[in-house]
CSV table of C-alpha atoms in Angstrom, one decimal:
chain,number,residue,atom,x,y,z
A,24,UNK,CA,190.2,127.5,168.7
A,25,UNK,CA,191.3,127.2,172.3
A,26,UNK,CA,192.5,123.8,173.6
A,27,UNK,CA,189.6,123.6,176.1
A,28,UNK,CA,187.0,124.1,173.4
A,29,UNK,CA,188.7,121.6,171.1
A,30,UNK,CA,188.6,119.0,173.9
A,31,UNK,CA,184.9,119.7,174.6
A,32,UNK,CA,184.1,119.5,170.8
A,33,UNK,CA,185.9,116.1,170.6
A,34,UNK,CA,184.0,114.8,173.6
A,35,UNK,CA,180.7,116.0,172.2
A,36,UNK,CA,181.4,114.3,168.9
A,37,UNK,CA,182.4,111.1,170.7
A,38,UNK,CA,179.1,111.2,172.7
A,39,UNK,CA,177.1,111.8,169.5
A,40,UNK,CA,178.8,108.8,167.9
A,41,UNK,CA,178.2,106.6,170.9
A,42,UNK,CA,174.5,107.5,170.9
A,43,UNK,CA,174.2,106.9,167.2
A,44,UNK,CA,175.9,103.5,167.6
A,45,UNK,CA,173.6,102.6,170.5
A,46,UNK,CA,170.6,103.7,168.4
A,47,UNK,CA,171.6,101.5,165.5
A,48,UNK,CA,172.4,98.6,167.8
A,49,UNK,CA,168.9,99.0,169.5
A,50,UNK,CA,167.3,99.1,166.1
A,51,UNK,CA,169.1,96.0,164.9
A,52,UNK,CA,168.1,94.2,168.1
A,53,UNK,CA,164.5,95.3,167.6
A,54,UNK,CA,164.5,94.1,164.0
A,55,UNK,CA,166.0,90.8,165.1
A,56,UNK,CA,163.4,90.4,167.9
A,57,UNK,CA,160.6,91.2,165.3
A,58,UNK,CA,161.5,88.0,163.5
A,59,UNK,CA,159.4,85.0,164.5
A,60,UNK,CA,161.1,81.7,165.5
A,61,UNK,CA,160.3,78.4,163.9
A,62,UNK,CA,161.4,75.0,165.2
A,63,UNK,CA,161.9,72.5,162.4
A,64,UNK,CA,161.9,68.9,163.6
A,65,UNK,CA,163.8,66.9,161.0
A,66,UNK,CA,166.9,67.7,158.9
A,67,UNK,CA,166.0,65.8,155.7
A,68,UNK,CA,165.5,67.4,152.4
A,69,UNK,CA,162.0,68.7,153.2
A,70,UNK,CA,163.0,70.3,156.5
A,71,UNK,CA,166.1,72.0,155.0
A,72,UNK,CA,164.1,73.1,151.9
A,73,UNK,CA,161.5,74.7,154.2
A,74,UNK,CA,164.1,76.4,156.4
A,75,UNK,CA,165.9,78.0,153.5
A,76,UNK,CA,162.6,79.2,151.9
A,77,UNK,CA,161.0,80.6,155.1
A,78,UNK,CA,164.0,82.9,155.6
A,79,UNK,CA,162.7,85.0,152.7
A,80,UNK,CA,160.3,86.5,155.3
A,81,UNK,CA,160.6,87.7,158.9
A,82,UNK,CA,161.3,84.2,160.3
A,83,UNK,CA,164.2,82.5,162.0
A,84,UNK,CA,164.2,78.7,161.6
A,85,UNK,CA,166.2,76.3,163.8
A,86,UNK,CA,166.5,72.8,162.5
A,87,UNK,CA,166.7,69.8,164.9
A,88,UNK,CA,168.2,66.7,163.3
A,89,UNK,CA,168.9,63.3,164.9
A,90,UNK,CA,171.7,62.5,162.4
A,91,UNK,CA,174.9,61.7,164.3
A,92,UNK,CA,177.3,63.4,161.8
A,93,UNK,CA,175.3,65.7,159.5
A,94,UNK,CA,171.8,66.4,158.2
A,95,UNK,CA,170.2,64.8,155.1
A,96,UNK,CA,168.0,62.0,156.2
A,97,UNK,CA,167.7,59.5,153.3
A,98,UNK,CA,169.8,61.8,151.1
A,99,UNK,CA,173.0,61.0,153.0
A,100,UNK,CA,176.5,59.6,152.5
A,101,UNK,CA,179.4,58.3,154.4
A,102,UNK,CA,182.4,60.5,153.9
A,103,UNK,CA,186.1,59.6,154.1
A,104,UNK,CA,187.2,59.8,157.7
A,105,UNK,CA,183.7,59.5,159.3
A,106,UNK,CA,184.0,58.2,162.8
A,107,UNK,CA,182.1,55.1,163.8
A,108,UNK,CA,179.5,55.1,166.6
A,109,UNK,CA,180.8,54.3,170.1
A,110,UNK,CA,181.1,50.6,170.3
A,111,UNK,CA,180.7,50.1,166.6
A,112,UNK,CA,183.1,47.9,164.7
A,113,UNK,CA,185.9,49.8,163.0
A,114,UNK,CA,185.9,49.4,159.3
A,115,UNK,CA,189.1,50.9,157.9
A,116,UNK,CA,188.3,50.4,154.2
A,117,UNK,CA,184.8,51.7,154.4
A,118,UNK,CA,186.0,54.6,156.6
A,119,UNK,CA,188.4,55.6,153.8
A,120,UNK,CA,185.5,55.4,151.2
A,121,UNK,CA,182.9,57.8,150.0
A,122,UNK,CA,179.6,56.1,149.4
A,123,UNK,CA,175.9,56.6,149.3
A,124,UNK,CA,173.8,54.2,151.4
A,125,UNK,CA,170.3,55.4,150.7
A,126,UNK,CA,169.1,57.6,147.9
A,127,UNK,CA,171.3,57.1,144.8
A,128,UNK,CA,169.6,59.3,142.1
A,129,UNK,CA,167.9,62.6,141.7
A,130,UNK,CA,165.5,62.3,138.8
A,131,UNK,CA,163.8,65.3,137.1
A,132,UNK,CA,160.5,65.1,135.3
A,133,UNK,CA,161.5,65.5,131.6
A,134,UNK,CA,158.2,67.3,131.0
A,135,UNK,CA,158.7,69.9,133.6
A,136,UNK,CA,162.1,71.5,133.1
A,137,UNK,CA,160.8,74.9,134.3
A,138,UNK,CA,159.8,73.7,137.8
A,139,UNK,CA,161.3,75.2,140.9
A,140,UNK,CA,163.2,72.0,141.6
A,141,UNK,CA,164.5,71.7,138.0
A,142,UNK,CA,165.9,75.2,138.4
A,143,UNK,CA,167.4,74.3,141.7
A,144,UNK,CA,169.2,71.2,140.3
A,145,UNK,CA,170.4,73.4,137.4
A,146,UNK,CA,172.0,75.8,140.0
A,147,UNK,CA,173.5,72.9,141.9
A,148,UNK,CA,175.0,71.6,138.6
A,149,UNK,CA,176.5,75.0,137.8
A,150,UNK,CA,178.0,75.2,141.3
A,151,UNK,CA,179.5,71.7,141.0
A,152,UNK,CA,177.3,70.1,143.7
A,153,UNK,CA,175.6,67.6,141.4
A,154,UNK,CA,176.5,66.0,138.0
A,155,UNK,CA,174.6,64.1,135.5
A,156,UNK,CA,174.9,60.3,135.2
A,157,UNK,CA,176.7,59.3,132.0
A,158,UNK,CA,175.0,57.3,129.3
A,159,UNK,CA,174.9,53.6,130.2
A,160,UNK,CA,175.6,54.1,133.9
A,161,UNK,CA,172.1,53.5,135.1
A,162,UNK,CA,170.4,50.3,134.0
A,163,UNK,CA,167.5,48.0,134.5
A,164,UNK,CA,168.7,44.5,135.6
A,165,UNK,CA,166.4,41.7,134.4
A,166,UNK,CA,167.0,38.0,134.9
A,167,UNK,CA,165.9,36.1,131.9
A,168,UNK,CA,166.3,32.4,132.6
A,169,UNK,CA,170.0,31.9,133.5
A,170,UNK,CA,171.1,35.1,131.8
A,171,UNK,CA,171.2,38.7,133.2
A,172,UNK,CA,170.0,41.4,130.8
A,173,UNK,CA,171.5,44.8,131.5
A,174,UNK,CA,169.3,47.4,129.8
A,175,UNK,CA,170.5,51.0,129.8
A,176,UNK,CA,168.1,53.7,131.0
A,177,UNK,CA,167.8,57.3,129.7
A,178,UNK,CA,170.1,59.2,132.1
A,179,UNK,CA,169.5,62.7,130.6
A,180,UNK,CA,167.5,63.7,133.7
A,181,UNK,CA,169.4,61.7,136.4
A,182,UNK,CA,171.8,63.3,138.7
A,183,UNK,CA,174.0,62.5,141.8
A,184,UNK,CA,176.0,64.4,144.3
A,185,UNK,CA,179.6,65.1,143.2
A,186,UNK,CA,180.9,64.5,146.7
A,187,UNK,CA,178.1,62.1,147.7
A,188,UNK,CA,174.4,62.6,147.9
A,189,UNK,CA,175.0,64.0,151.3
A,190,UNK,CA,176.7,67.0,149.7
A,191,UNK,CA,173.2,68.2,148.6
A,192,UNK,CA,171.8,68.8,152.1
A,193,UNK,CA,175.2,70.3,153.1
A,194,UNK,CA,174.9,72.8,150.2
A,195,UNK,CA,171.3,73.6,151.3
A,196,UNK,CA,172.5,74.5,154.9
A,197,UNK,CA,175.4,76.5,153.6
A,198,UNK,CA,173.2,78.5,151.2
A,199,UNK,CA,170.5,79.1,153.8
A,200,UNK,CA,172.8,80.0,156.7
A,201,UNK,CA,170.2,78.8,159.2
A,202,UNK,CA,171.2,77.0,162.5
A,203,UNK,CA,171.1,73.2,162.6
A,204,UNK,CA,171.1,71.5,166.0
A,205,UNK,CA,172.9,68.3,165.0
A,206,UNK,CA,172.6,64.9,166.8
A,207,UNK,CA,169.7,66.2,168.9
A,208,UNK,CA,167.0,63.8,169.9
A,209,UNK,CA,163.6,65.5,170.5
A,210,UNK,CA,161.9,62.9,172.5
A,211,UNK,CA,158.6,61.5,171.1
A,212,UNK,CA,157.3,61.4,174.6
A,213,UNK,CA,156.3,65.1,175.2
A,214,UNK,CA,159.3,66.4,173.3
A,215,UNK,CA,157.2,69.3,172.1
A,216,UNK,CA,154.5,71.1,174.0
A,217,UNK,CA,152.0,73.8,173.0
A,218,UNK,CA,151.9,76.7,175.5
A,219,UNK,CA,148.3,77.9,175.2
A,220,UNK,CA,148.9,81.1,177.2
A,221,UNK,CA,151.8,82.2,175.0
A,222,UNK,CA,150.6,80.6,171.7
A,223,UNK,CA,154.1,79.2,171.4
A,224,UNK,CA,155.8,75.8,171.2
A,225,UNK,CA,158.3,74.5,173.7
A,226,UNK,CA,161.0,72.1,172.4
A,227,UNK,CA,162.1,70.1,175.4
A,228,UNK,CA,165.7,69.2,175.7
A,229,UNK,CA,166.8,72.4,174.0
A,230,UNK,CA,167.2,74.6,177.0
A,231,UNK,CA,163.4,74.6,177.1
A,232,UNK,CA,163.4,77.2,174.4
A,233,UNK,CA,160.1,78.4,173.0
A,234,UNK,CA,159.2,79.0,169.3
A,235,UNK,CA,156.5,80.9,167.6
A,236,UNK,CA,155.8,78.1,165.1
A,237,UNK,CA,156.5,74.4,164.8
A,238,UNK,CA,157.1,72.3,161.6
A,239,UNK,CA,157.3,68.5,161.5
A,240,UNK,CA,159.6,67.5,158.7
A,241,UNK,CA,159.9,63.8,159.3
A,242,UNK,CA,157.5,60.8,159.6
A,243,UNK,CA,157.2,57.4,161.2
A,244,UNK,CA,156.4,56.4,164.7
A,245,UNK,CA,158.5,59.2,166.3
A,246,UNK,CA,156.5,61.9,164.5
A,247,UNK,CA,153.2,60.2,165.4
A,248,UNK,CA,154.1,60.0,169.1
A,249,UNK,CA,155.7,63.5,169.1
A,250,UNK,CA,152.3,65.1,168.2
A,251,UNK,CA,150.0,62.6,169.9
A,252,UNK,CA,149.6,64.6,173.1
A,253,UNK,CA,149.3,68.1,171.5
A,254,UNK,CA,146.0,69.8,170.9
A,255,UNK,CA,146.6,69.7,167.1
A,256,UNK,CA,144.4,66.6,166.8
A,257,UNK,CA,143.5,66.9,163.1
A,258,UNK,CA,147.1,67.3,162.0
A,259,UNK,CA,148.2,64.5,164.3
A,260,UNK,CA,145.7,62.1,162.7
A,261,UNK,CA,147.7,62.4,159.4
A,262,UNK,CA,150.9,61.4,161.1
A,263,UNK,CA,149.6,58.0,162.3
A,264,UNK,CA,151.5,55.5,160.3
A,265,UNK,CA,151.5,51.9,159.1
A,266,UNK,CA,154.5,49.9,158.1
A,267,UNK,CA,154.0,47.6,155.1
A,268,UNK,CA,155.6,47.0,151.7
A,269,UNK,CA,152.3,47.6,150.0
A,270,UNK,CA,148.8,49.2,150.3
A,271,UNK,CA,145.4,48.4,148.9
A,272,UNK,CA,144.6,49.6,145.4
A,273,UNK,CA,142.5,52.4,146.9
A,274,UNK,CA,145.6,53.7,148.7
A,275,UNK,CA,144.8,52.8,152.3
A,276,UNK,CA,143.6,55.0,155.1
A,277,UNK,CA,146.9,56.0,156.7
A,278,UNK,CA,150.4,57.0,155.6
A,279,UNK,CA,152.2,53.8,154.9
A,280,UNK,CA,156.0,53.4,154.9
A,281,UNK,CA,158.1,50.5,153.8
A,282,UNK,CA,161.4,49.3,155.1
A,283,UNK,CA,164.7,48.6,153.2
A,284,UNK,CA,168.0,47.0,154.1
A,285,UNK,CA,171.1,48.8,152.9
A,286,UNK,CA,174.2,46.6,152.7
A,287,UNK,CA,177.6,48.1,151.8
A,288,UNK,CA,180.5,45.8,151.0
A,289,UNK,CA,184.1,46.0,150.0
A,290,UNK,CA,185.3,43.4,147.5
A,291,UNK,CA,188.7,42.4,146.2
A,292,UNK,CA,189.1,43.7,142.7
A,293,UNK,CA,188.4,42.6,140.1
A,294,UNK,CA,185.4,40.8,141.6
A,295,UNK,CA,183.1,38.4,139.7
A,296,UNK,CA,180.3,41.0,140.1
A,297,UNK,CA,182.3,43.8,138.3
A,298,UNK,CA,183.2,41.3,135.6
A,299,UNK,CA,179.5,40.4,135.1
A,300,UNK,CA,178.4,44.1,134.6
A,301,UNK,CA,179.6,46.3,131.7
A,302,UNK,CA,182.2,49.0,132.5
A,303,UNK,CA,179.8,52.0,132.2
A,304,UNK,CA,177.5,50.4,134.9
A,305,UNK,CA,177.0,52.3,138.1
A,306,UNK,CA,173.4,51.7,139.3
A,307,UNK,CA,171.0,49.0,138.4
A,308,UNK,CA,167.3,48.7,139.3
A,309,UNK,CA,166.3,45.1,139.8
A,310,UNK,CA,163.0,43.9,138.3
A,311,UNK,CA,160.1,43.7,140.8
A,312,UNK,CA,159.7,40.0,140.5
A,313,UNK,CA,163.0,39.6,142.5
A,314,UNK,CA,162.0,38.9,146.1
A,315,UNK,CA,165.2,40.1,147.7
A,316,UNK,CA,166.7,43.0,145.7
A,317,UNK,CA,165.7,46.4,144.3
A,318,UNK,CA,168.9,48.2,143.5
A,319,UNK,CA,172.6,47.3,143.1
A,320,UNK,CA,175.2,50.0,142.7
A,321,UNK,CA,179.0,50.2,142.4
A,322,UNK,CA,180.0,53.1,144.6
A,323,UNK,CA,183.7,52.9,143.6
A,324,UNK,CA,182.7,53.5,139.9
A,325,UNK,CA,180.7,56.5,141.0
A,326,UNK,CA,183.4,57.8,143.4
A,327,UNK,CA,186.6,56.2,142.2
A,328,UNK,CA,189.3,54.8,144.6
A,329,UNK,CA,193.0,54.5,143.9
A,330,UNK,CA,193.4,51.0,145.3
A,331,UNK,CA,192.2,47.5,144.3
A,332,UNK,CA,189.1,47.6,146.4
A,333,UNK,CA,185.5,47.8,145.0
A,334,UNK,CA,182.7,49.3,147.1
A,335,UNK,CA,179.1,48.2,146.4
A,336,UNK,CA,175.8,49.1,147.9
A,337,UNK,CA,172.8,46.7,147.8
A,338,UNK,CA,169.3,47.8,148.6
A,339,UNK,CA,166.8,45.1,149.5
A,340,UNK,CA,163.1,44.8,148.5
A,341,UNK,CA,160.6,46.0,151.1
A,342,UNK,CA,159.1,42.5,151.3
A,343,UNK,CA,162.6,41.1,152.2
A,344,UNK,CA,163.0,43.8,154.9
A,345,UNK,CA,159.6,43.0,156.4
A,346,UNK,CA,160.5,39.3,156.4
A,347,UNK,CA,163.6,40.0,158.4
A,348,UNK,CA,162.1,42.7,160.6
A,349,UNK,CA,164.5,43.8,163.4
A,350,UNK,CA,165.2,46.8,165.7
A,351,UNK,CA,167.0,49.2,163.3
A,352,UNK,CA,169.1,50.9,166.0
A,353,UNK,CA,170.6,47.7,167.3
A,354,UNK,CA,170.5,44.9,164.7
A,355,UNK,CA,171.3,41.5,166.4
A,356,UNK,CA,174.4,39.7,165.1
A,357,UNK,CA,172.4,36.7,163.8
A,358,UNK,CA,170.2,39.1,161.8
A,359,UNK,CA,173.2,40.9,160.3
A,360,UNK,CA,174.8,37.6,159.3
A,361,UNK,CA,171.6,36.0,157.9
A,362,UNK,CA,170.5,39.2,156.0
A,363,UNK,CA,174.0,39.8,154.6
A,364,UNK,CA,174.3,36.2,153.4
A,365,UNK,CA,170.9,36.1,151.8
A,366,UNK,CA,171.4,39.4,150.0
A,367,UNK,CA,174.8,38.4,148.6
A,368,UNK,CA,173.4,35.0,147.5
A,369,UNK,CA,170.6,36.9,145.7
A,370,UNK,CA,173.2,39.2,144.0
A,371,UNK,CA,175.2,36.1,142.9
A,372,UNK,CA,172.1,34.5,141.4
A,373,UNK,CA,171.0,37.8,139.7
A,374,UNK,CA,174.5,38.3,138.1
A,375,UNK,CA,174.7,34.7,137.1
A,376,UNK,CA,178.2,34.4,138.7
A,377,UNK,CA,179.8,31.4,140.4
A,378,UNK,CA,178.2,30.5,143.7
A,379,UNK,CA,179.9,32.1,146.7
A,380,UNK,CA,182.2,34.1,144.4
A,381,UNK,CA,180.9,37.4,145.8
A,382,UNK,CA,180.6,36.2,149.4
A,383,UNK,CA,184.2,34.9,149.4
A,384,UNK,CA,185.5,38.3,148.1
A,385,UNK,CA,184.0,40.4,150.9
A,386,UNK,CA,186.6,42.0,153.0
A,387,UNK,CA,184.4,44.5,154.9
A,388,UNK,CA,180.6,44.9,155.2
A,389,UNK,CA,178.1,47.3,156.8
A,390,UNK,CA,174.4,46.6,157.2
A,391,UNK,CA,171.8,49.2,158.0
A,392,UNK,CA,168.0,49.0,158.2
A,393,UNK,CA,166.0,52.0,157.0
A,394,UNK,CA,162.9,51.2,159.1
A,395,UNK,CA,160.9,54.1,157.8
A,396,UNK,CA,162.3,54.1,154.3
A,397,UNK,CA,159.9,55.2,151.5
A,398,UNK,CA,156.2,56.2,151.5
A,399,UNK,CA,154.1,53.7,149.5
A,400,UNK,CA,151.2,56.1,149.3
A,401,UNK,CA,150.7,59.9,149.3
A,402,UNK,CA,148.2,62.1,151.0
A,403,UNK,CA,145.7,63.6,148.5
A,404,UNK,CA,143.9,66.1,150.8
A,405,UNK,CA,146.3,69.0,150.6
A,406,UNK,CA,148.6,71.0,148.3
A,407,UNK,CA,151.8,69.2,149.2
A,408,UNK,CA,151.9,70.3,152.8
A,409,UNK,CA,149.6,70.6,155.9
A,410,UNK,CA,149.1,73.7,158.0
A,411,UNK,CA,147.1,74.2,161.2
A,412,UNK,CA,146.7,78.0,161.7
A,413,UNK,CA,145.0,77.6,165.1
A,414,UNK,CA,148.1,76.1,166.7
A,415,UNK,CA,150.8,77.4,164.3
A,416,UNK,CA,152.1,74.0,163.3
A,417,UNK,CA,152.8,72.5,159.9
A,418,UNK,CA,154.0,69.3,158.2
A,419,UNK,CA,156.1,68.8,155.1
A,420,UNK,CA,157.6,65.7,153.5
A,421,UNK,CA,157.7,63.7,150.3
A,422,UNK,CA,154.6,61.7,151.4
A,423,UNK,CA,152.6,64.8,150.7
A,424,UNK,CA,153.8,65.2,147.1
A,425,UNK,CA,155.6,62.2,145.7
A,426,UNK,CA,158.2,59.8,147.3
A,427,UNK,CA,161.4,61.3,146.0
A,428,UNK,CA,164.1,63.9,146.7
A,429,UNK,CA,162.1,66.3,144.3
A,430,UNK,CA,158.9,65.6,146.3
A,431,UNK,CA,160.6,66.4,149.6
A,432,UNK,CA,162.2,69.6,148.3
A,433,UNK,CA,158.9,70.8,146.8
A,434,UNK,CA,156.9,70.1,149.9
A,435,UNK,CA,159.2,72.2,152.0
A,436,UNK,CA,158.9,75.1,149.5
A,437,UNK,CA,155.2,74.9,149.4
A,438,UNK,CA,154.7,75.0,153.2
A,439,UNK,CA,157.1,78.0,153.5
A,440,UNK,CA,155.2,79.8,150.7
A,441,UNK,CA,151.9,79.3,152.5
A,442,UNK,CA,153.2,80.5,155.8
A,443,UNK,CA,154.7,83.6,154.1
A,444,UNK,CA,151.5,84.5,152.3
A,445,UNK,CA,148.5,83.0,154.0
A,446,UNK,CA,149.5,81.6,157.5
A,447,UNK,CA,146.2,82.8,159.0
A,448,UNK,CA,144.4,80.1,157.1
A,449,UNK,CA,144.7,76.3,157.6
A,450,UNK,CA,145.4,74.0,154.7
A,451,UNK,CA,145.2,70.3,154.1
A,452,UNK,CA,143.6,69.3,157.5
A,453,UNK,CA,141.2,66.4,157.4
A,454,UNK,CA,137.8,66.6,159.1
A,455,UNK,CA,134.8,64.4,159.8
A,456,UNK,CA,133.2,65.7,156.6
A,457,UNK,CA,136.5,65.3,154.7
A,458,UNK,CA,138.4,62.2,155.9
A,459,UNK,CA,142.0,61.7,154.7
A,460,UNK,CA,142.4,60.2,151.3
A,461,UNK,CA,145.7,58.4,150.2
A,462,UNK,CA,146.8,57.3,146.8
A,463,UNK,CA,149.1,54.3,146.2
A,464,UNK,CA,152.5,55.2,144.7
A,465,UNK,CA,152.6,52.7,141.9
A,466,UNK,CA,156.3,53.3,141.1
A,467,UNK,CA,157.4,52.8,144.7
A,468,UNK,CA,155.3,49.6,144.9
A,469,UNK,CA,157.2,48.4,141.8
A,470,UNK,CA,160.7,49.7,142.5
A,471,UNK,CA,160.7,50.0,146.3
A,472,UNK,CA,163.2,52.8,146.1
A,473,UNK,CA,161.6,56.0,144.8
A,474,UNK,CA,158.9,57.4,142.7
A,475,UNK,CA,160.0,58.4,139.3
A,476,UNK,CA,159.5,57.3,135.7
A,477,UNK,CA,162.4,55.5,134.2
A,478,UNK,CA,163.1,55.1,130.5
A,479,UNK,CA,165.3,52.7,128.6
A,480,UNK,CA,167.5,54.3,126.0
A,481,UNK,CA,165.2,52.9,123.3
A,482,UNK,CA,161.8,52.0,124.8
A,483,UNK,CA,159.6,53.2,127.7
A,484,UNK,CA,159.2,51.3,130.9
A,485,UNK,CA,156.1,52.1,132.9
């Protein structure tokens, strides 16, 4: 073959290859553009569960989360080296500690080991993301006269995050490979807008990007206000919220959330508190007749340290939180001092230790108010989610199934499945003929921390 012909052949082959690559690139772009976008407002368990599940179809979710450091909502942890907020007091001991300051336990229903969530927990366990609580580590704390009874619970279906409860949502993001816009505040005042002409949703503050669908995966006043000026009136009516530690026996007429104070302290070891509780103890549910406390946990027994410092987390009762109501984003100093002192006094009394022995051992403290902590009722009008096909907007959350990590995960899965299979039909919307019906969550009203059945090692506790 002559050199000139060789050159022309090479150029021809190069041109064919360039055209082929451009064709493949164009096809890839078209396939990508065929996917429909979904804005997910809320990076808690339900929002992350939905985002991972919806990617099974031709959808591209983007999660917007207000968390300063990472997603997770109430299933979150403080990790070693986490930086404090600007202007927040530096706490070197707590900054060098791993601790959970909200949800402490994932509990499976022992009668439903084949559920989707049970299978998910099994996978997390195999991957080293969660582990089972050891026998005797989770207890019921009952004050009987001047004596504290520590009653072991059945931990065969109780789990926690190996590297903090916050490692669970991090694993969900890693597995799903969907984008999370972190530390993003979607303003409740017109933060989302339905564009009627395009049949799309605009999320303001995010380059005014538009999305084909919208999912609300959080609750409280912000979710209520966020949807209040949109045309999805029936869906918005379910987001209206009351804040109260209890509801009437009939369940109430609106979603109702309680509030909980979370106090994390560092104590000099060995503290009077650790001496009062047996060595296997990690978490203890406080009986409901206690006015101040609902759960006491030793974080340094769950996540051991190598020094002589103990880390404890104390969760208040909802009634206590209501009594000491305050703006959660900026707790006044007098509230912090008063609430901390009262909670520590209650712990001393519960554990039957010497007065002031715990308070005098505190070397660092951090108080947080979960203003919209746990739903005390659940919506009964849907199938664990709400979907408005007219406007392409849905809602997921534990208040639609049961107040727990399992309920939140399940709600996200159910909403995604409906959108994948039947998004042309609405589901769970109330109407004049079918007003919203709520049911009181009896376990939450009793425990104030989550909805699950607990069992002692030898007898049942309802």
